[in-house]
PDB file of C-alpha atoms in Angstrom:
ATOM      1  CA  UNK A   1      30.749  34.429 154.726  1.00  0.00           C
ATOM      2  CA  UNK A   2      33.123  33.806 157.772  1.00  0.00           C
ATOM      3  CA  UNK A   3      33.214  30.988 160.083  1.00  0.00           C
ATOM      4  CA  UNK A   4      34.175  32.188 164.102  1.00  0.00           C
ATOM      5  CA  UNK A   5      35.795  29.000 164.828  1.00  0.00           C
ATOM      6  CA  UNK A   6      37.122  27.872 168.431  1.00  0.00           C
ATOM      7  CA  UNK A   7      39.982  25.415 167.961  1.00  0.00           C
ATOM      8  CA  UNK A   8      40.050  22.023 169.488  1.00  0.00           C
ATOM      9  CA  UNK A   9      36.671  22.473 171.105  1.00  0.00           C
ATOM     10  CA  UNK A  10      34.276  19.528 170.246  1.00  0.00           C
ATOM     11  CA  UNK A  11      31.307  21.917 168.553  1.00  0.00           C
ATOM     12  CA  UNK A  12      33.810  23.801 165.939  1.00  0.00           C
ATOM     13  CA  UNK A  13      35.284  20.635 165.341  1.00  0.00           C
ATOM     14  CA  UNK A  14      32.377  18.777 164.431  1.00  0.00           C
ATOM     15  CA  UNK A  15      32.065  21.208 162.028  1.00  0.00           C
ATOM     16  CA  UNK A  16      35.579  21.612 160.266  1.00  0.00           C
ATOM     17  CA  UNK A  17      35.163  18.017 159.612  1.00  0.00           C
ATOM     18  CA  UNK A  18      31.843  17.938 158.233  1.00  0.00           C
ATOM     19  CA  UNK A  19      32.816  20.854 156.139  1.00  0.00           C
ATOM     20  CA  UNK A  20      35.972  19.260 154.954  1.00  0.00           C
ATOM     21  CA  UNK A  21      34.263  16.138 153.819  1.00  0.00           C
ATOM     22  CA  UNK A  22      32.008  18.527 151.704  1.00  0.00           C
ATOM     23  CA  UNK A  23      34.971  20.019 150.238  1.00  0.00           C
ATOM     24  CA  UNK A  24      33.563  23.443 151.534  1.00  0.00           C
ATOM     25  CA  UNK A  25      36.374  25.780 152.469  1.00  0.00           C
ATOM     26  CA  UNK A  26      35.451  29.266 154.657  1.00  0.00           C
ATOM     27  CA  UNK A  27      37.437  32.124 155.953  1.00  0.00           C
ATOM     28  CA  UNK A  28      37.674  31.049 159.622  1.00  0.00           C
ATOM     29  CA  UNK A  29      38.419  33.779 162.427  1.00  0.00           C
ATOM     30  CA  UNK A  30      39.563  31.949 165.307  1.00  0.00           C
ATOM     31  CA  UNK A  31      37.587  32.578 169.027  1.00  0.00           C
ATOM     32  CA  UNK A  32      40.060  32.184 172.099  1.00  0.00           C
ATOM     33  CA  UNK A  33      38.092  30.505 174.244  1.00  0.00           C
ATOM     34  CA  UNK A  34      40.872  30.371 176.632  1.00  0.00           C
ATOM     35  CA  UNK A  35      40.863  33.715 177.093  1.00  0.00           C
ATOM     36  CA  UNK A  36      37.089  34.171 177.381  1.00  0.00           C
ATOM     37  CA  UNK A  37      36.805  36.192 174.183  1.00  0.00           C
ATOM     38  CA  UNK A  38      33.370  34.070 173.392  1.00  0.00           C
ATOM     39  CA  UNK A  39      32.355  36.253 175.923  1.00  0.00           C
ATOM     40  CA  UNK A  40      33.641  39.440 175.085  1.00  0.00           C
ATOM     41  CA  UNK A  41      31.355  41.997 173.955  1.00  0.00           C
ATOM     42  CA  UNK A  42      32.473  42.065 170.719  1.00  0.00           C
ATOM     43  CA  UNK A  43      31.387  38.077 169.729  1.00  0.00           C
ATOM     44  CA  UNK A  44      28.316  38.258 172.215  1.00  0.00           C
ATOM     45  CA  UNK A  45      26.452  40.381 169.308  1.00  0.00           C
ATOM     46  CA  UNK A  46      27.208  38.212 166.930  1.00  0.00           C
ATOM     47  CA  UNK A  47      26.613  35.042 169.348  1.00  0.00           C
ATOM     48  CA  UNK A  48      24.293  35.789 172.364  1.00  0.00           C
ATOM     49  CA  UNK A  49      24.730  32.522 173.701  1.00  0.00           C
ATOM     50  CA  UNK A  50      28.342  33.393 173.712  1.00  0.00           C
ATOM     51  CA  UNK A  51      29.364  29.983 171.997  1.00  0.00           C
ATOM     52  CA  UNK A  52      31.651  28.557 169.236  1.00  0.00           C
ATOM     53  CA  UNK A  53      31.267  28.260 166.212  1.00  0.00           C
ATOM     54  CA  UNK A  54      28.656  30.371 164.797  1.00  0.00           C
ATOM     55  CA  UNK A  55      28.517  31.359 161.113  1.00  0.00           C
ATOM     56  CA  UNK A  56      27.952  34.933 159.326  1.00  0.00           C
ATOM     57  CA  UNK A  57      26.509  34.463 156.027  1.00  0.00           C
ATOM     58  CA  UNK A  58      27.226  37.619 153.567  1.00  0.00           C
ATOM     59  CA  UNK A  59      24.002  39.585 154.351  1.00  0.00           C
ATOM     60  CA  UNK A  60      24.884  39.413 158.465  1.00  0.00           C
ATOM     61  CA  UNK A  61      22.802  36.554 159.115  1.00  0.00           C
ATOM     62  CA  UNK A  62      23.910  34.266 161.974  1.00  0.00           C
ATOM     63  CA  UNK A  63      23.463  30.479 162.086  1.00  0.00           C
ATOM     64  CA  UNK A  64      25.032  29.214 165.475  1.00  0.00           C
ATOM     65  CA  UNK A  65      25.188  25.838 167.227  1.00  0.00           C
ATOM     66  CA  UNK A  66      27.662  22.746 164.881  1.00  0.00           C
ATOM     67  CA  UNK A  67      24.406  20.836 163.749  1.00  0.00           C
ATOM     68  CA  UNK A  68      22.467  24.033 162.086  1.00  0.00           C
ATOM     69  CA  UNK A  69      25.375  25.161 160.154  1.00  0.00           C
ATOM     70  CA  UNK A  70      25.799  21.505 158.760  1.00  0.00           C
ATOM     71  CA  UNK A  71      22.433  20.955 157.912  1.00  0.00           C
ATOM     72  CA  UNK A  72      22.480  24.708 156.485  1.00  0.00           C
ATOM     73  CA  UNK A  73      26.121  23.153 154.405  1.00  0.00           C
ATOM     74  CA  UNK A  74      24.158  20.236 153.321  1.00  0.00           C
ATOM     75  CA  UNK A  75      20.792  21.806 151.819  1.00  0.00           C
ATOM     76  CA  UNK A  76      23.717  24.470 149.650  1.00  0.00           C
ATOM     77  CA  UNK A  77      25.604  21.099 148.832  1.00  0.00           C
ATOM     78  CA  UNK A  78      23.477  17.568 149.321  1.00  0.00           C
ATOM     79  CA  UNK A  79      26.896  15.289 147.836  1.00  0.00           C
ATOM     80  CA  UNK A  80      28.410  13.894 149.703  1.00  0.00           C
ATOM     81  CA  UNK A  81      24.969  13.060 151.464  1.00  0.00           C
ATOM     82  CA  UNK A  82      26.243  13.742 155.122  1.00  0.00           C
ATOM     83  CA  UNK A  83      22.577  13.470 156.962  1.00  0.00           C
ATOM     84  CA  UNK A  84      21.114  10.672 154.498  1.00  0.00           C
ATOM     85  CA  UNK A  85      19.563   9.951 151.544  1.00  0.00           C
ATOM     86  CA  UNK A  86      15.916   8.705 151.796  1.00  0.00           C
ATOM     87  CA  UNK A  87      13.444   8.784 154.851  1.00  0.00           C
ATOM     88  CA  UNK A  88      14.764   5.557 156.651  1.00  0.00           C
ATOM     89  CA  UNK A  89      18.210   6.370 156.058  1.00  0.00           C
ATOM     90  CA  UNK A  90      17.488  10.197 157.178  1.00  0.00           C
ATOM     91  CA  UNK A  91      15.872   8.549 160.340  1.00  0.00           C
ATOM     92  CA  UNK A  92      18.401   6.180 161.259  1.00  0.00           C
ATOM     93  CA  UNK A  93      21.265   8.802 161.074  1.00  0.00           C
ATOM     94  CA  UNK A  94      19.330  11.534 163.082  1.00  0.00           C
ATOM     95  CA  UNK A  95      18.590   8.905 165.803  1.00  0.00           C
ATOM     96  CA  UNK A  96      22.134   7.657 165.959  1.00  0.00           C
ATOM     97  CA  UNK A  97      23.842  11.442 165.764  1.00  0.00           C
ATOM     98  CA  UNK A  98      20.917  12.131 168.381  1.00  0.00           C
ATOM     99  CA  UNK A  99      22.367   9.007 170.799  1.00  0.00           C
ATOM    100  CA  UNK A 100      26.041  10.155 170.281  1.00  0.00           C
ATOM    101  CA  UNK A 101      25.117  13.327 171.496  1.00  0.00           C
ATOM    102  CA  UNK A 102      22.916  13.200 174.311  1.00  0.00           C
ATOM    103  CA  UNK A 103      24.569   9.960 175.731  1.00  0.00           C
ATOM    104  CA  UNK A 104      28.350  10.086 174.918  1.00  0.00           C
ATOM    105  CA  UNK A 105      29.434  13.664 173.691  1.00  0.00           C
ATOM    106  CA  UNK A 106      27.465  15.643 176.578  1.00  0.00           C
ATOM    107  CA  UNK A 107      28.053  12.783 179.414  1.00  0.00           C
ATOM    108  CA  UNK A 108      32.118  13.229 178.389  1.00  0.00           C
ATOM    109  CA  UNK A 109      31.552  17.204 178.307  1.00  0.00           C
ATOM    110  CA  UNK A 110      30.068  17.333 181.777  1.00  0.00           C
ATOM    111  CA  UNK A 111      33.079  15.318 182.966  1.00  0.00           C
ATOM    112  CA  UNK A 112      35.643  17.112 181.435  1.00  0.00           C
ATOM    113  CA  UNK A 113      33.647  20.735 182.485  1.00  0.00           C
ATOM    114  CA  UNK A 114      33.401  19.372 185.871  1.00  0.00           C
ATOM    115  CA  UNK A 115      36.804  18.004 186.702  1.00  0.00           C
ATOM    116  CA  UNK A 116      39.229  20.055 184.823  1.00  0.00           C
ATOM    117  CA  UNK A 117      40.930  22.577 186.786  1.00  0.00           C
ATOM    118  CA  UNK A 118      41.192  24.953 183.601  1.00  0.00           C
ATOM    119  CA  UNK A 119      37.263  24.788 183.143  1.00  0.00           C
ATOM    120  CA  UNK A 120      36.926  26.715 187.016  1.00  0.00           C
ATOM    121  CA  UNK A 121      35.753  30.078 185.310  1.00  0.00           C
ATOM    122  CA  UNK A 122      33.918  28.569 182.248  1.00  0.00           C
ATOM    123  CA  UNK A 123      32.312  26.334 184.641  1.00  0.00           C
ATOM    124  CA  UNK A 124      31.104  28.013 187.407  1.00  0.00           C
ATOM    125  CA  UNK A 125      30.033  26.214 190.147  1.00  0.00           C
ATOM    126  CA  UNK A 126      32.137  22.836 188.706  1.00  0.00           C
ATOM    127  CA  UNK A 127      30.709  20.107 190.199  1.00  0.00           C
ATOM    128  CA  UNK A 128      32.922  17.274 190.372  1.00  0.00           C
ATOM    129  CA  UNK A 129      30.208  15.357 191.611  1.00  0.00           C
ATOM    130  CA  UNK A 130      28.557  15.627 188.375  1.00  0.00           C
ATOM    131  CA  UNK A 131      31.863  14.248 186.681  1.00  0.00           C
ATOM    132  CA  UNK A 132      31.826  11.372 188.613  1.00  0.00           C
ATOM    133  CA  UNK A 133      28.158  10.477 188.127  1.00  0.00           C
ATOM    134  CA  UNK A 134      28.663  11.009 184.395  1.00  0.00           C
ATOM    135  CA  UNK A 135      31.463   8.370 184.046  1.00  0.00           C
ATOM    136  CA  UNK A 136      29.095   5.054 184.413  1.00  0.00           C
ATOM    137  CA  UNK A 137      26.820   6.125 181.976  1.00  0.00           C
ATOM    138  CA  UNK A 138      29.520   6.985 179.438  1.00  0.00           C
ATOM    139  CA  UNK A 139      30.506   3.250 180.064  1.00  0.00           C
ATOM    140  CA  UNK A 140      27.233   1.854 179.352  1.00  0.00           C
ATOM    141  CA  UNK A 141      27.105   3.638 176.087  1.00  0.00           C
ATOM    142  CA  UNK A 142      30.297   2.832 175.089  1.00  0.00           C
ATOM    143  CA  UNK A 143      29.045  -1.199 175.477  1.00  0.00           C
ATOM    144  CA  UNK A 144      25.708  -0.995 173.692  1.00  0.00           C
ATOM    145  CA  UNK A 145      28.025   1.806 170.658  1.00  0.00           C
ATOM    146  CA  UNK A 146      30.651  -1.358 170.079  1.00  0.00           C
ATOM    147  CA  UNK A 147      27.930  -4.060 170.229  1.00  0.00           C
ATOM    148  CA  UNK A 148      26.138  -1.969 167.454  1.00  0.00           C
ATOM    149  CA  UNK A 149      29.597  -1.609 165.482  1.00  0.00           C
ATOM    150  CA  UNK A 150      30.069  -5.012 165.478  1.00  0.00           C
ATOM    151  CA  UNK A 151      27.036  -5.339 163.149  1.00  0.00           C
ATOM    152  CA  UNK A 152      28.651  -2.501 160.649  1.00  0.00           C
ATOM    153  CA  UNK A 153      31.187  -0.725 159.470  1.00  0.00           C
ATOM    154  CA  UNK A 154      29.813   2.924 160.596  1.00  0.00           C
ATOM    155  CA  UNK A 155      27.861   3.883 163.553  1.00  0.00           C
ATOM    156  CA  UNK A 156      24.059   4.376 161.717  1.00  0.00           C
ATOM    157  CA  UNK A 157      24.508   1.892 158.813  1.00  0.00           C
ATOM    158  CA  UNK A 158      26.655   1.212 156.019  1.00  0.00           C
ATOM    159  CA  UNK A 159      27.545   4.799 154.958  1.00  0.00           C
ATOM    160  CA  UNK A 160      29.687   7.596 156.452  1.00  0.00           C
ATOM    161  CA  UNK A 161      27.475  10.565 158.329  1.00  0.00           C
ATOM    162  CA  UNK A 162      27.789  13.473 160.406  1.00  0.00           C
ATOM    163  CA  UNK A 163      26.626  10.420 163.579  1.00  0.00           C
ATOM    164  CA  UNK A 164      30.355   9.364 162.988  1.00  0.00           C
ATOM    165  CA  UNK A 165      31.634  12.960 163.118  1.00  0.00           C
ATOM    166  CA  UNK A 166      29.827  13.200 165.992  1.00  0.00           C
ATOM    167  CA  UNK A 167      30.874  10.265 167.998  1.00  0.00           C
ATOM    168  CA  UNK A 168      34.437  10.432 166.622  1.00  0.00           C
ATOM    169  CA  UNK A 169      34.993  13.791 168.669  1.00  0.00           C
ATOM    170  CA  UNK A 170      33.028  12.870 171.634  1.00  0.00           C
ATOM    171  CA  UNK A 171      35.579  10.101 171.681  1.00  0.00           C
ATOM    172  CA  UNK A 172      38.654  12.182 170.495  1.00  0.00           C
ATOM    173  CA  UNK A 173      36.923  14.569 173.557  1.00  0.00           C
ATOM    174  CA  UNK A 174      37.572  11.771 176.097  1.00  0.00           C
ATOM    175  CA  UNK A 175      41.396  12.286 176.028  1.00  0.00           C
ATOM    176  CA  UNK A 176      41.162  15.701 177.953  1.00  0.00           C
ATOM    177  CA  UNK A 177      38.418  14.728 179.883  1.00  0.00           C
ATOM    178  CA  UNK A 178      41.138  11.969 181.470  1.00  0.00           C
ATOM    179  CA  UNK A 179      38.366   8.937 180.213  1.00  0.00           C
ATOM    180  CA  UNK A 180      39.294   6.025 178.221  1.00  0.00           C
ATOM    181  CA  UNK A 181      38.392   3.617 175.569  1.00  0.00           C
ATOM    182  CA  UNK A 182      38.463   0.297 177.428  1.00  0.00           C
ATOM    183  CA  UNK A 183      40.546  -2.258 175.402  1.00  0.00           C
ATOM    184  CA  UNK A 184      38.237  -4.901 175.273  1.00  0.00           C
ATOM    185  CA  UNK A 185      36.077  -2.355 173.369  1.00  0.00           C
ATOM    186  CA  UNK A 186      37.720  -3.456 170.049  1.00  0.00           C
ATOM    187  CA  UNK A 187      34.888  -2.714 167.736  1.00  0.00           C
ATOM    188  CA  UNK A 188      35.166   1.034 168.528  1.00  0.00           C
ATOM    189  CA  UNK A 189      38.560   0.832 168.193  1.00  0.00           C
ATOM    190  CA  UNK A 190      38.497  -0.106 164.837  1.00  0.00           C
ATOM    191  CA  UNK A 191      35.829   1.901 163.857  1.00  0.00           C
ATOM    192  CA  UNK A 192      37.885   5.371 165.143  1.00  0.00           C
ATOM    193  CA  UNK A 193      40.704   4.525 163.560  1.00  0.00           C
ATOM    194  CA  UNK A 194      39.193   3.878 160.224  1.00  0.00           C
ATOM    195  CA  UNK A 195      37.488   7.492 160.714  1.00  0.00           C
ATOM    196  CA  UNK A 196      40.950   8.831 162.017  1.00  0.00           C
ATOM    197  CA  UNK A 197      42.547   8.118 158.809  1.00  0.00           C
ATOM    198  CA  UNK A 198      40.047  10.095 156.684  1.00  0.00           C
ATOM    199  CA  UNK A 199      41.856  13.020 155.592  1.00  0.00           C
ATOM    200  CA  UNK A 200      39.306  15.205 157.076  1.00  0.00           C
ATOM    201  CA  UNK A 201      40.070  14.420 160.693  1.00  0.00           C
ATOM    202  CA  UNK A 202      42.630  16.596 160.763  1.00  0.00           C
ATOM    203  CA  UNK A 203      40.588  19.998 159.832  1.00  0.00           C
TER     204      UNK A 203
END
């Protein structure tokens, strides 16, 4: 089993962590996305969509995109229960890792994508149009995300989960894009600190 892992990239990250709060170690061959070698030949059979990370399981099998390989990690190894225990709990996390994703993580990625001058042939056309459009609604999800925290200690209740994983790199992922945490946003604040201080935030 070996892990084709792409650094600092949001997706492989989101992974690293999850596995390191399962304990679960992997051989991990590194893909230089800098150097476009996700689109090399070579990691386009194993990946066809030409992404990071994607996992080879000892019989050749692939299981790409962050989320399938954790939920594949989590059926091998349910403790720690990383998606839930229980259909409410289940539910709340999915809807909450869902939100991170589709209004923070992406909204961030098509900023950074569109307005960083080292994206130009990842990105192709970059639209910095796009970028700009994207930074409101990152701002109105960042209100209603640290009105919610204020009600708990993690983002979908009163338990770790892959949500927090999830919205700890979108906003780790800010930093490049050139976006901020606004101060008065204390809740969050609080809330990514406590998850930055988990030993696994530095897989």
């Amino acid at each position: 089993m070996k892990l084709y892992d792409g650094g600092r990239a949001p997706n492989p990250r989101r992974t690293r962590i999850f596995l390191a709060e399962k304990g679960i170690k992997l051989p991990l061959e590194q893909v230089d996305l800098g150097a476009m070698q996700q689109r090399s030949k070579d990691y386009a059979a194993i990946n066809p969509m030409k992404r990071v990370p994607a996992l080879v399981l000892d019989d050749g099998t692939v299981i790409a995109e962050s989320i399938a390989i954790c939920r594949y990690f989590e059926a091998l190894q349910p403790e720690p229960p990383l998606f839930g225990r229980g259909a409410l709990e289940i539910a709340r996390i999915e809807m909450w890792n869902r939100r991170l994703e589709l209004h923070l993580l992406f909204p961030v990625s098509h900023v950074f994508r569109n307005s960083h001058p080292a994206m130009k042939e990842m990105e192709v056309p970059q639209v910095p149009a796009w970028a700009e459009a994207n930074k409101p609604r990152i701002r109105e999800f960042l209100n209603l995300l640290d009105a919610e925290l204020k009600e708990r200690p993690y983002v979908a209740g009163d338990t770790f989960s892959v949500a927090d994983i999830t919205g700890f790199i979108a906003i780790d992922f800010m930093k490049p894009a050139k976006l901020a945490v606004p101060d008065e946003l204390g809740h969050i604040k609080r809330w990514h600190a406590g998850i930055a201080a988990r030993p696994s935030a530095s897989a």
